[in-house]
């Protein structure tokens, strides 16, 4: 079985001049990519990096980040990708918590002790003694499949970011599941939209297409106004994004009619995508949306709507082969009657644990089951329907209210682009639901209209006591709506 660290060697041996990876500045063939990886590995080794070490990379989306990742794996080291938009204090927490031995960046203003990316990936600056391009393929016997590969930090929306430890076996298993689930092959070409400090961007948009024999293009910072020009230029067969990206693309002026004929499908993850938004995107751009579900602790994805169908908007699809996805009650009993409970996942993709947090790990992975913190149920066809996050549940006068149910109703209003519901403190009832709504461009809707719309479909206790119409939602670095900030807005308003 191919060890993931061997991938650059194997691709170069099979097709030296074939396309491999590119970004906004250059394109590398397979042999060129291998040479970059070898140079970077030699440079890292010259700076003392070896098996068991951690390399922190503070870079925007660019192909050098992928080169460094493979170079570190070649040495038996792990990588923790750091969001370059973090403050110095936030970045320092991740770098120190991960015990990174070196920090690679292109920002000279970062703290002393960092290593300029050019010193690692530029062939003219690489350390002497780099292996020649004709050198032997990496000996898989020297590479442990359980070696730590990635330390991905959670977004921190529920507290201090935690380091999710993923080993090479986790990553390899997840890539195989993605390749099989999406039907990827050597003709596939992904356009990376999501940030490379997020596991979805790494696994779905880079590693999986490369392992399938295809290619990847790393896009720079996402801008809705220029995105389709990048699609027309690169001619990818798919991209993976979050609902916010699709909402922005749907909101483009009507005269924007791009050539999307190269796209076989597009993928949505990280947060549930409203069925209405899926329909709007598919009707406008004539590209099917394949929605999935997963989390960093599960190395990315656990369910997927099958690309060949049937796809069921409003669900996040079927469990990926190789994983077991179930629903449990509060006592740990598996529910198989279609009722709602906590979504749990078991399989070779489940993380090794949270770095330095054994108690947190023990609470999250119990008897091999990863407890996701999401509430869901399976429909009659075995498709997973997400009800909401457990922590987002609103308790109004002793009654449990799931915000997603209210959000789903708001999304059915023709003027609504995005909706998010949070609980607001109430001196009598404990909590009451408050909705934040972003209208479609050019649409005019009042809070009163939206409240009346909810009354037509929801029980009285679920109707929002307040609807705040706004131009945009606060988001975390991955693009998910930041409900913690919405709650503070409600409290402070």
Coordinates of C-alpha atoms in Angstrom, one line a residue:
X1 CA 0.0 0.0 0.0
X2 CA 1.3 3.4 -0.9
X3 CA 2.6 5.4 2.0
X4 CA 1.3 9.0 1.7
X5 CA 4.9 10.4 2.1
X6 CA 6.0 8.5 -1.0
X7 CA 3.4 10.2 -3.2
X8 CA 5.8 12.8 -4.8
X9 CA 8.3 10.0 -5.7
X10 CA 5.6 7.7 -7.1
X11 CA 4.0 10.4 -9.2
X12 CA 7.4 11.5 -10.6
X13 CA 8.4 7.9 -11.5
X14 CA 5.1 7.3 -13.3
X15 CA 4.8 10.5 -15.2
X16 CA 7.7 13.0 -14.7
X17 CA 6.3 15.8 -16.8
X18 CA 2.6 15.4 -15.9
X19 CA 0.9 18.3 -14.1
X20 CA 0.8 18.1 -10.3
X21 CA 0.1 21.3 -8.4
X22 CA 0.0 25.0 -9.0
X23 CA -1.1 28.3 -7.5
X24 CA -1.7 31.8 -8.7
X25 CA 2.0 32.2 -9.6
X26 CA 3.3 28.9 -11.0
X27 CA 2.6 25.4 -12.0
X28 CA 4.7 22.3 -11.1
X29 CA 4.9 19.0 -12.9
X30 CA 5.4 15.8 -10.9
X31 CA 9.2 15.8 -11.1
X32 CA 9.4 19.5 -10.3
X33 CA 7.2 18.9 -7.3
X34 CA 9.4 16.0 -6.1
X35 CA 12.5 18.2 -6.5
X36 CA 10.9 21.0 -4.4
X37 CA 10.0 18.5 -1.7
X38 CA 13.5 17.0 -1.6
X39 CA 15.1 20.4 -1.3
X40 CA 12.7 21.4 1.4
X41 CA 13.4 18.2 3.3
X42 CA 17.1 18.8 3.1
X43 CA 16.7 22.3 4.3
X44 CA 14.5 21.2 7.2
X45 CA 17.0 18.5 8.1
X46 CA 19.8 21.1 8.1
X47 CA 17.7 23.1 10.7
X48 CA 17.5 20.1 13.0
X49 CA 14.1 18.7 12.0
X50 CA 13.7 15.0 12.3
X51 CA 11.3 12.3 13.4
X52 CA 8.8 13.3 16.0
X53 CA 9.4 17.1 15.6
X54 CA 6.6 19.6 14.7
X55 CA 6.9 22.2 12.0
X56 CA 4.6 25.2 12.3
X57 CA 3.8 26.9 8.9
X58 CA 2.3 30.4 8.9
X59 CA 1.5 31.0 5.3
X60 CA -1.5 32.0 3.1
X61 CA -2.7 29.6 0.5
X62 CA 0.3 28.8 -1.8
X63 CA 1.9 25.7 -3.1
X64 CA 4.9 26.1 -0.8
X65 CA 2.7 25.1 2.1
X66 CA 2.0 21.7 0.4
X67 CA 5.7 21.3 -0.4
X68 CA 6.7 21.8 3.2
X69 CA 4.0 19.4 4.4
X70 CA 5.4 16.6 2.3
X71 CA 8.9 17.5 3.2
X72 CA 8.2 17.2 6.9
X73 CA 6.4 13.9 6.5
X74 CA 9.5 12.6 4.6
X75 CA 11.5 13.3 7.7
X76 CA 9.0 11.8 10.1
X77 CA 7.9 15.2 11.3
X78 CA 4.4 16.6 11.7
X79 CA 3.0 19.9 10.5
X80 CA 0.7 22.4 12.3
X81 CA -0.6 24.9 9.8
X82 CA -1.3 28.3 11.4
X83 CA -3.9 30.8 10.2
X84 CA -1.8 33.8 9.0
X85 CA -4.7 36.0 10.1
X86 CA -4.3 35.2 13.8
X87 CA -2.9 37.8 16.1
X88 CA 0.6 37.3 17.5
X89 CA -0.9 36.1 20.8
X90 CA -3.2 33.6 19.1
X91 CA -0.4 32.3 16.8
X92 CA 1.9 32.1 19.7
X93 CA -0.6 29.9 21.6
X94 CA -0.7 27.4 18.7
X95 CA 3.1 27.4 18.1
X96 CA 3.9 27.0 21.8
X97 CA 1.1 24.5 22.5
X98 CA 2.3 22.3 19.6
X99 CA 5.9 22.6 20.7
X100 CA 6.9 23.5 17.2
X101 CA 10.7 23.3 16.6
X102 CA 10.6 25.7 13.7
X103 CA 8.2 28.3 12.4
X104 CA 8.1 28.9 8.6
X105 CA 6.6 32.1 7.3
X106 CA 6.9 34.8 4.7
X107 CA 6.1 37.5 7.3
X108 CA 9.4 39.0 8.5
X109 CA 7.5 40.8 11.3
X110 CA 6.8 37.6 13.1
X111 CA 8.7 36.7 16.2
X112 CA 12.5 35.9 16.2
X113 CA 13.2 32.3 15.6
X114 CA 11.1 32.0 12.5
X115 CA 12.5 30.7 9.2
X116 CA 11.7 32.5 5.9
X117 CA 9.9 30.2 3.5
X118 CA 12.3 31.0 0.7
X119 CA 15.1 29.4 2.7
X120 CA 13.2 26.1 2.7
X121 CA 11.6 25.8 -0.7
X122 CA 13.9 27.9 -3.0
X123 CA 16.2 25.5 -4.8
X124 CA 19.0 28.1 -4.9
X125 CA 18.9 28.6 -1.1
X126 CA 18.3 25.0 0.0
X127 CA 20.8 23.4 2.2
X128 CA 23.7 21.6 0.6
X129 CA 23.4 17.9 0.4
X130 CA 19.8 17.8 -1.0
X131 CA 19.0 14.5 -2.6
X132 CA 19.2 14.5 -6.3
X133 CA 16.0 14.2 -8.3
X134 CA 17.1 10.8 -9.5
X135 CA 17.5 9.5 -6.0
X136 CA 15.7 6.4 -4.8
X137 CA 12.1 6.4 -3.8
X138 CA 11.5 6.8 0.0
X139 CA 11.8 3.5 1.8
X140 CA 8.3 2.9 3.1
X141 CA 9.7 0.6 5.7
X142 CA 11.3 3.6 7.4
X143 CA 8.0 5.5 7.6
X144 CA 5.6 4.7 10.4
X145 CA 2.0 4.9 9.4
X146 CA 1.1 5.9 12.9
X147 CA 3.6 8.8 12.9
X148 CA 1.9 12.1 13.7
X149 CA 1.1 14.0 10.5
X150 CA -1.0 17.0 11.3
X151 CA -1.9 19.0 14.4
X152 CA -5.1 20.9 13.3
X153 CA -6.3 23.5 15.8
X154 CA -10.1 23.9 16.3
X155 CA -11.6 27.3 15.6
X156 CA -12.0 28.0 19.2
X157 CA -15.7 29.1 19.0
X158 CA -16.4 27.2 22.2
X159 CA -13.2 28.0 24.1
X160 CA -9.4 28.0 23.7
X161 CA -8.4 26.2 20.4
X162 CA -7.4 22.6 20.9
X163 CA -4.8 20.7 18.8
X164 CA -6.4 17.8 17.0
X165 CA -3.7 15.1 16.4
X166 CA -4.0 13.2 13.1
X167 CA -1.5 10.5 12.2
X168 CA -0.5 9.4 8.7
X169 CA -2.9 6.4 9.0
X170 CA -5.8 8.8 9.7
X171 CA -5.0 10.9 6.7
X172 CA -4.4 8.0 4.4
X173 CA -7.7 6.4 5.4
X174 CA -9.6 9.6 5.0
X175 CA -8.2 10.2 1.5
X176 CA -9.2 6.8 0.4
X177 CA -12.7 7.3 1.6
X178 CA -12.9 10.7 -0.2
X179 CA -11.5 9.2 -3.4
X180 CA -14.0 6.4 -3.3
X181 CA -16.9 8.5 -2.1
X182 CA -16.5 11.1 -4.8
X183 CA -15.2 8.8 -7.5
X184 CA -12.0 10.7 -8.1
X185 CA -9.6 9.6 -10.7
X186 CA -6.6 10.8 -12.7
X187 CA -8.8 13.1 -14.7
X188 CA -9.8 15.1 -11.7
X189 CA -8.5 18.6 -11.0
X190 CA -9.4 20.4 -7.8
X191 CA -9.4 24.1 -7.2
X192 CA -8.6 24.8 -3.6
X193 CA -10.9 27.4 -2.1
X194 CA -10.7 26.7 1.6
X195 CA -7.8 27.7 3.7
X196 CA -4.9 25.3 4.1
X197 CA -4.9 25.6 7.8
X198 CA -8.2 23.6 7.7
X199 CA -8.3 19.8 7.3
X200 CA -10.9 20.0 4.6
X201 CA -8.7 22.1 2.4
X202 CA -5.7 19.7 2.9
X203 CA -7.5 16.4 2.5
X204 CA -10.3 17.1 0.0
X205 CA -8.7 19.6 -2.3
X206 CA -5.0 18.6 -2.2
X207 CA -4.2 15.2 -1.0
X208 CA -7.1 13.2 -2.4
X209 CA -6.9 14.4 -6.0
X210 CA -3.1 13.9 -5.9
X211 CA -3.4 10.4 -4.6
X212 CA -6.1 9.7 -7.2
X213 CA -3.6 10.6 -9.9
X214 CA -5.2 14.0 -10.6
X215 CA -4.0 17.5 -9.9
X216 CA -4.7 20.5 -7.7
X217 CA -4.6 24.3 -8.1
X218 CA -4.2 26.3 -4.9
X219 CA -6.3 29.5 -5.2
X220 CA -5.3 32.6 -3.2
X221 CA -7.7 34.4 -1.0
X222 CA -11.3 33.9 -2.0
X223 CA -13.2 36.8 -3.6
X224 CA -16.6 36.2 -5.0
X225 CA -16.1 38.9 -7.7
X226 CA -13.0 37.2 -9.2
X227 CA -13.7 33.5 -8.3
X228 CA -15.3 32.4 -11.5
X229 CA -12.5 34.0 -13.5
X230 CA -10.2 31.6 -11.7
X231 CA -12.6 28.7 -12.5
X232 CA -12.6 29.6 -16.2
X233 CA -8.8 29.9 -16.2
X234 CA -7.9 26.7 -14.3
X235 CA -10.8 24.5 -15.6
X236 CA -11.1 22.4 -12.5
X237 CA -13.5 19.4 -12.2
X238 CA -14.5 20.4 -8.6
X239 CA -14.0 22.6 -5.7
X240 CA -14.9 22.3 -2.0
X241 CA -16.3 25.2 0.0
X242 CA -18.5 26.2 2.9
X243 CA -22.1 27.5 2.7
X244 CA -20.9 31.1 3.1
X245 CA -19.0 30.8 -0.2
X246 CA -22.0 29.5 -2.0
X247 CA -24.1 32.3 -0.5
X248 CA -21.7 34.9 -1.8
X249 CA -21.6 33.3 -5.3
X250 CA -25.4 33.2 -5.5
X251 CA -25.5 36.9 -4.5
X252 CA -23.4 37.9 -7.5
X253 CA -25.2 40.3 -10.0
X254 CA -27.5 38.6 -12.4
X255 CA -25.3 39.5 -15.4
X256 CA -22.5 37.2 -14.0
X257 CA -22.9 34.1 -16.1
X258 CA -19.6 32.2 -16.0
X259 CA -18.5 29.1 -17.9
X260 CA -18.8 26.3 -15.4
X261 CA -18.7 23.5 -17.9
X262 CA -15.5 22.0 -16.5
X263 CA -17.1 21.4 -13.1
X264 CA -18.5 17.9 -12.6
X265 CA -19.6 18.6 -9.0
X266 CA -18.9 21.0 -6.2
X267 CA -18.7 20.0 -2.5
X268 CA -20.0 21.6 0.6
X269 CA -18.9 20.9 4.1
X270 CA -18.0 22.5 7.5
X271 CA -21.6 23.5 8.2
X272 CA -25.0 22.4 7.0
X273 CA -26.1 24.0 3.7
X274 CA -29.8 25.1 3.5
X275 CA -31.7 23.2 0.9
X276 CA -32.9 26.5 -0.6
X277 CA -29.3 27.6 -1.1
X278 CA -28.4 24.4 -2.8
X279 CA -31.3 24.8 -5.2
X280 CA -30.4 28.4 -5.9
X281 CA -26.8 27.6 -6.7
X282 CA -27.6 24.5 -8.9
X283 CA -30.3 26.4 -10.8
X284 CA -28.1 29.4 -11.5
X285 CA -24.8 27.6 -12.3
X286 CA -25.9 24.2 -13.5
X287 CA -23.5 22.3 -11.2
X288 CA -24.6 19.7 -8.7
X289 CA -23.8 20.4 -5.1
X290 CA -22.6 17.3 -3.1
X291 CA -23.0 18.0 0.6
X292 CA -21.1 16.1 3.3
X293 CA -20.6 16.2 7.0
X294 CA -17.6 15.8 9.3
X295 CA -15.2 17.5 11.7
X296 CA -11.5 17.8 12.2
X297 CA -11.6 15.2 14.9
X298 CA -12.7 12.7 12.2
X299 CA -10.0 13.9 9.7
X300 CA -12.7 15.7 7.7
X301 CA -15.7 13.8 6.5
X302 CA -18.0 11.1 7.8
X303 CA -21.0 11.3 5.5
X304 CA -21.6 12.3 1.9
X305 CA -24.5 12.7 -0.5
X306 CA -23.5 10.2 -3.3
X307 CA -22.5 12.2 -6.4
X308 CA -24.3 9.6 -8.6
X309 CA -27.4 10.1 -6.6
X310 CA -29.8 10.2 -5.1
X311 CA -28.7 13.4 -3.5
X312 CA -31.1 14.6 -0.8
X313 CA -30.9 18.3 0.1
X314 CA -31.6 18.9 3.7
X315 CA -29.5 15.8 4.6
X316 CA -25.8 15.4 4.8
X317 CA -25.9 12.0 3.0
X318 CA -24.9 8.5 3.8
X319 CA -22.0 7.2 6.0
X320 CA -18.7 6.9 4.0
X321 CA -17.6 3.3 3.5
X322 CA -15.1 2.3 6.1
X323 CA -16.8 4.3 8.9
X324 CA -19.6 3.6 11.2
X325 CA -21.9 6.5 11.9
X326 CA -24.6 6.2 14.5
X327 CA -26.9 8.1 16.8
X328 CA -26.8 7.7 20.6
X329 CA -29.0 8.7 23.5
X330 CA -27.6 10.3 26.6
X331 CA -26.9 6.9 28.2
X332 CA -24.7 5.8 25.3
X333 CA -27.4 3.5 23.7
X334 CA -27.5 3.4 19.9
X335 CA -30.8 4.6 18.5
X336 CA -32.0 2.8 15.4
X337 CA -35.6 3.9 15.3
X338 CA -35.1 7.2 13.5
X339 CA -35.2 9.3 16.7
X340 CA -32.7 12.1 17.3
X341 CA -29.6 11.8 19.4
X342 CA -25.9 12.6 19.4
X343 CA -24.1 11.7 16.2
X344 CA -21.1 9.4 16.9
X345 CA -18.5 8.1 14.5
X346 CA -16.1 5.1 14.6
X347 CA -13.4 4.2 12.1
X348 CA -9.7 4.6 11.1
X349 CA -10.3 8.3 10.5
X350 CA -10.9 9.1 14.2
X351 CA -8.2 11.3 15.7
X352 CA -5.4 10.2 17.9
X353 CA -6.7 12.7 20.5
X354 CA -6.3 16.3 21.6
X355 CA -2.7 17.4 22.1
X356 CA -1.9 17.5 25.8
X357 CA -5.5 17.1 26.9
X358 CA -6.1 13.5 27.9
X359 CA -9.3 14.2 29.9
X360 CA -10.8 16.1 27.0
X361 CA -9.9 13.3 24.7
X362 CA -11.4 10.7 27.0
X363 CA -14.7 12.7 27.1
X364 CA -14.7 13.0 23.3
X365 CA -13.7 9.5 22.2
X366 CA -15.4 6.8 24.3
X367 CA -15.0 3.1 23.5
X368 CA -13.7 4.1 20.1
X369 CA -16.7 6.3 19.3
X370 CA -16.1 9.9 18.5
X371 CA -18.8 12.0 20.1
X372 CA -19.4 14.9 17.7
X373 CA -21.6 17.2 19.9
X374 CA -24.1 17.3 17.0
X375 CA -27.7 16.1 17.2
X376 CA -29.0 14.2 14.3
X377 CA -31.3 11.4 13.1
X378 CA -31.3 9.0 10.2
X379 CA -34.2 9.1 7.7
X380 CA -35.9 6.1 6.3
X381 CA -33.3 5.8 3.5
X382 CA -30.4 5.9 5.9
X383 CA -29.4 9.6 5.2
X384 CA -28.2 11.6 8.1
X385 CA -30.2 14.7 9.0
X386 CA -28.5 17.1 11.3
X387 CA -30.8 18.6 13.9
X388 CA -28.4 21.0 15.5
X389 CA -25.3 21.4 17.8
X390 CA -26.0 20.2 21.4
X391 CA -24.4 23.4 22.7
X392 CA -26.6 25.6 20.5
X393 CA -29.9 24.2 21.9
X394 CA -32.1 26.9 23.5
X395 CA -34.1 26.0 26.6
X396 CA -37.1 28.2 26.8
X397 CA -39.2 27.7 30.0
X398 CA -38.0 24.1 30.2
X399 CA -38.8 23.4 26.5
X400 CA -35.9 22.4 24.2
X401 CA -35.6 24.4 20.9
X402 CA -33.2 23.6 18.2
X403 CA -32.2 26.8 16.3
X404 CA -31.7 24.9 13.0
X405 CA -35.4 24.2 12.9
X406 CA -36.1 27.9 13.0
X407 CA -33.3 28.7 10.5
X408 CA -34.7 26.2 8.1
X409 CA -38.1 28.0 8.2
X410 CA -36.5 31.4 7.7
X411 CA -34.5 30.1 4.7
X412 CA -37.8 29.2 2.9
X413 CA -38.7 33.0 2.8
X414 CA -37.8 34.1 -0.8
X415 CA -36.0 37.2 0.5
X416 CA -33.6 35.4 2.9
X417 CA -30.1 34.5 2.0
X418 CA -28.7 33.5 5.4
X419 CA -30.2 33.0 8.8
X420 CA -28.8 32.2 12.2
X421 CA -30.7 31.8 15.5
X422 CA -29.2 32.0 19.0
X423 CA -30.6 32.1 22.5
X424 CA -30.9 35.4 24.4
X425 CA -31.2 35.5 28.2
X426 CA -34.7 36.1 29.6
X427 CA -35.4 36.7 33.3
X428 CA -38.5 34.6 33.3
X429 CA -38.1 31.9 30.6
X430 CA -34.3 31.5 30.9
X431 CA -33.7 31.8 27.1
X432 CA -35.6 33.0 24.1
X433 CA -34.8 32.6 20.4
X434 CA -33.4 35.6 18.5
X435 CA -32.8 35.5 14.7
X436 CA -30.2 37.2 12.6
X437 CA -31.1 37.4 8.9
X438 CA -29.1 38.5 5.8
X439 CA -31.5 39.3 2.9
X440 CA -30.7 38.5 -0.7
X441 CA -29.1 41.4 -2.6
X442 CA -31.8 43.8 -3.7
X443 CA -34.5 42.2 -1.5
X444 CA -36.4 44.2 1.1
X445 CA -37.9 42.4 4.1
X446 CA -38.9 43.6 7.5
X447 CA -38.4 41.9 10.9
X448 CA -42.2 41.8 11.3
X449 CA -42.7 39.9 8.0
X450 CA -40.1 37.3 9.0
X451 CA -41.8 36.8 12.4
X452 CA -45.1 36.3 10.7
X453 CA -43.5 33.9 8.3
X454 CA -42.2 31.8 11.2
X455 CA -45.7 31.8 12.9
X456 CA -47.0 30.0 9.9
X457 CA -44.7 27.0 10.3
X458 CA -43.6 27.0 14.0
X459 CA -45.1 26.4 17.4
X460 CA -45.5 29.6 19.3
X461 CA -42.5 28.9 21.7
X462 CA -40.2 28.5 18.7
X463 CA -41.1 31.8 17.0
X464 CA -38.2 34.3 17.4
X465 CA -39.0 37.1 19.9
X466 CA -36.7 39.3 17.8
X467 CA -35.4 39.3 14.2
X468 CA -32.4 41.4 13.5
X469 CA -32.0 42.1 9.7
X470 CA -28.3 42.7 9.0
X471 CA -25.9 43.0 6.0
X472 CA -23.5 40.3 7.1
X473 CA -22.8 37.6 9.7
X474 CA -19.7 37.4 11.9
X475 CA -17.6 34.3 10.9
X476 CA -14.8 32.3 12.2
X477 CA -11.6 31.8 10.1
X478 CA -13.0 28.8 8.2
X479 CA -16.1 30.7 7.2
X480 CA -18.7 29.3 9.6
X481 CA -21.2 31.7 11.2
X482 CA -19.8 32.6 14.6
X483 CA -22.7 32.1 17.0
X484 CA -20.7 33.0 20.0
X485 CA -20.3 36.5 18.6
X486 CA -23.9 36.6 17.7
X487 CA -24.9 35.8 21.3
X488 CA -22.7 38.6 22.5
X489 CA -24.3 41.0 20.0
X490 CA -27.7 40.0 21.4
X491 CA -26.6 40.4 25.0
X492 CA -25.0 43.8 24.4
X493 CA -27.7 45.2 22.2

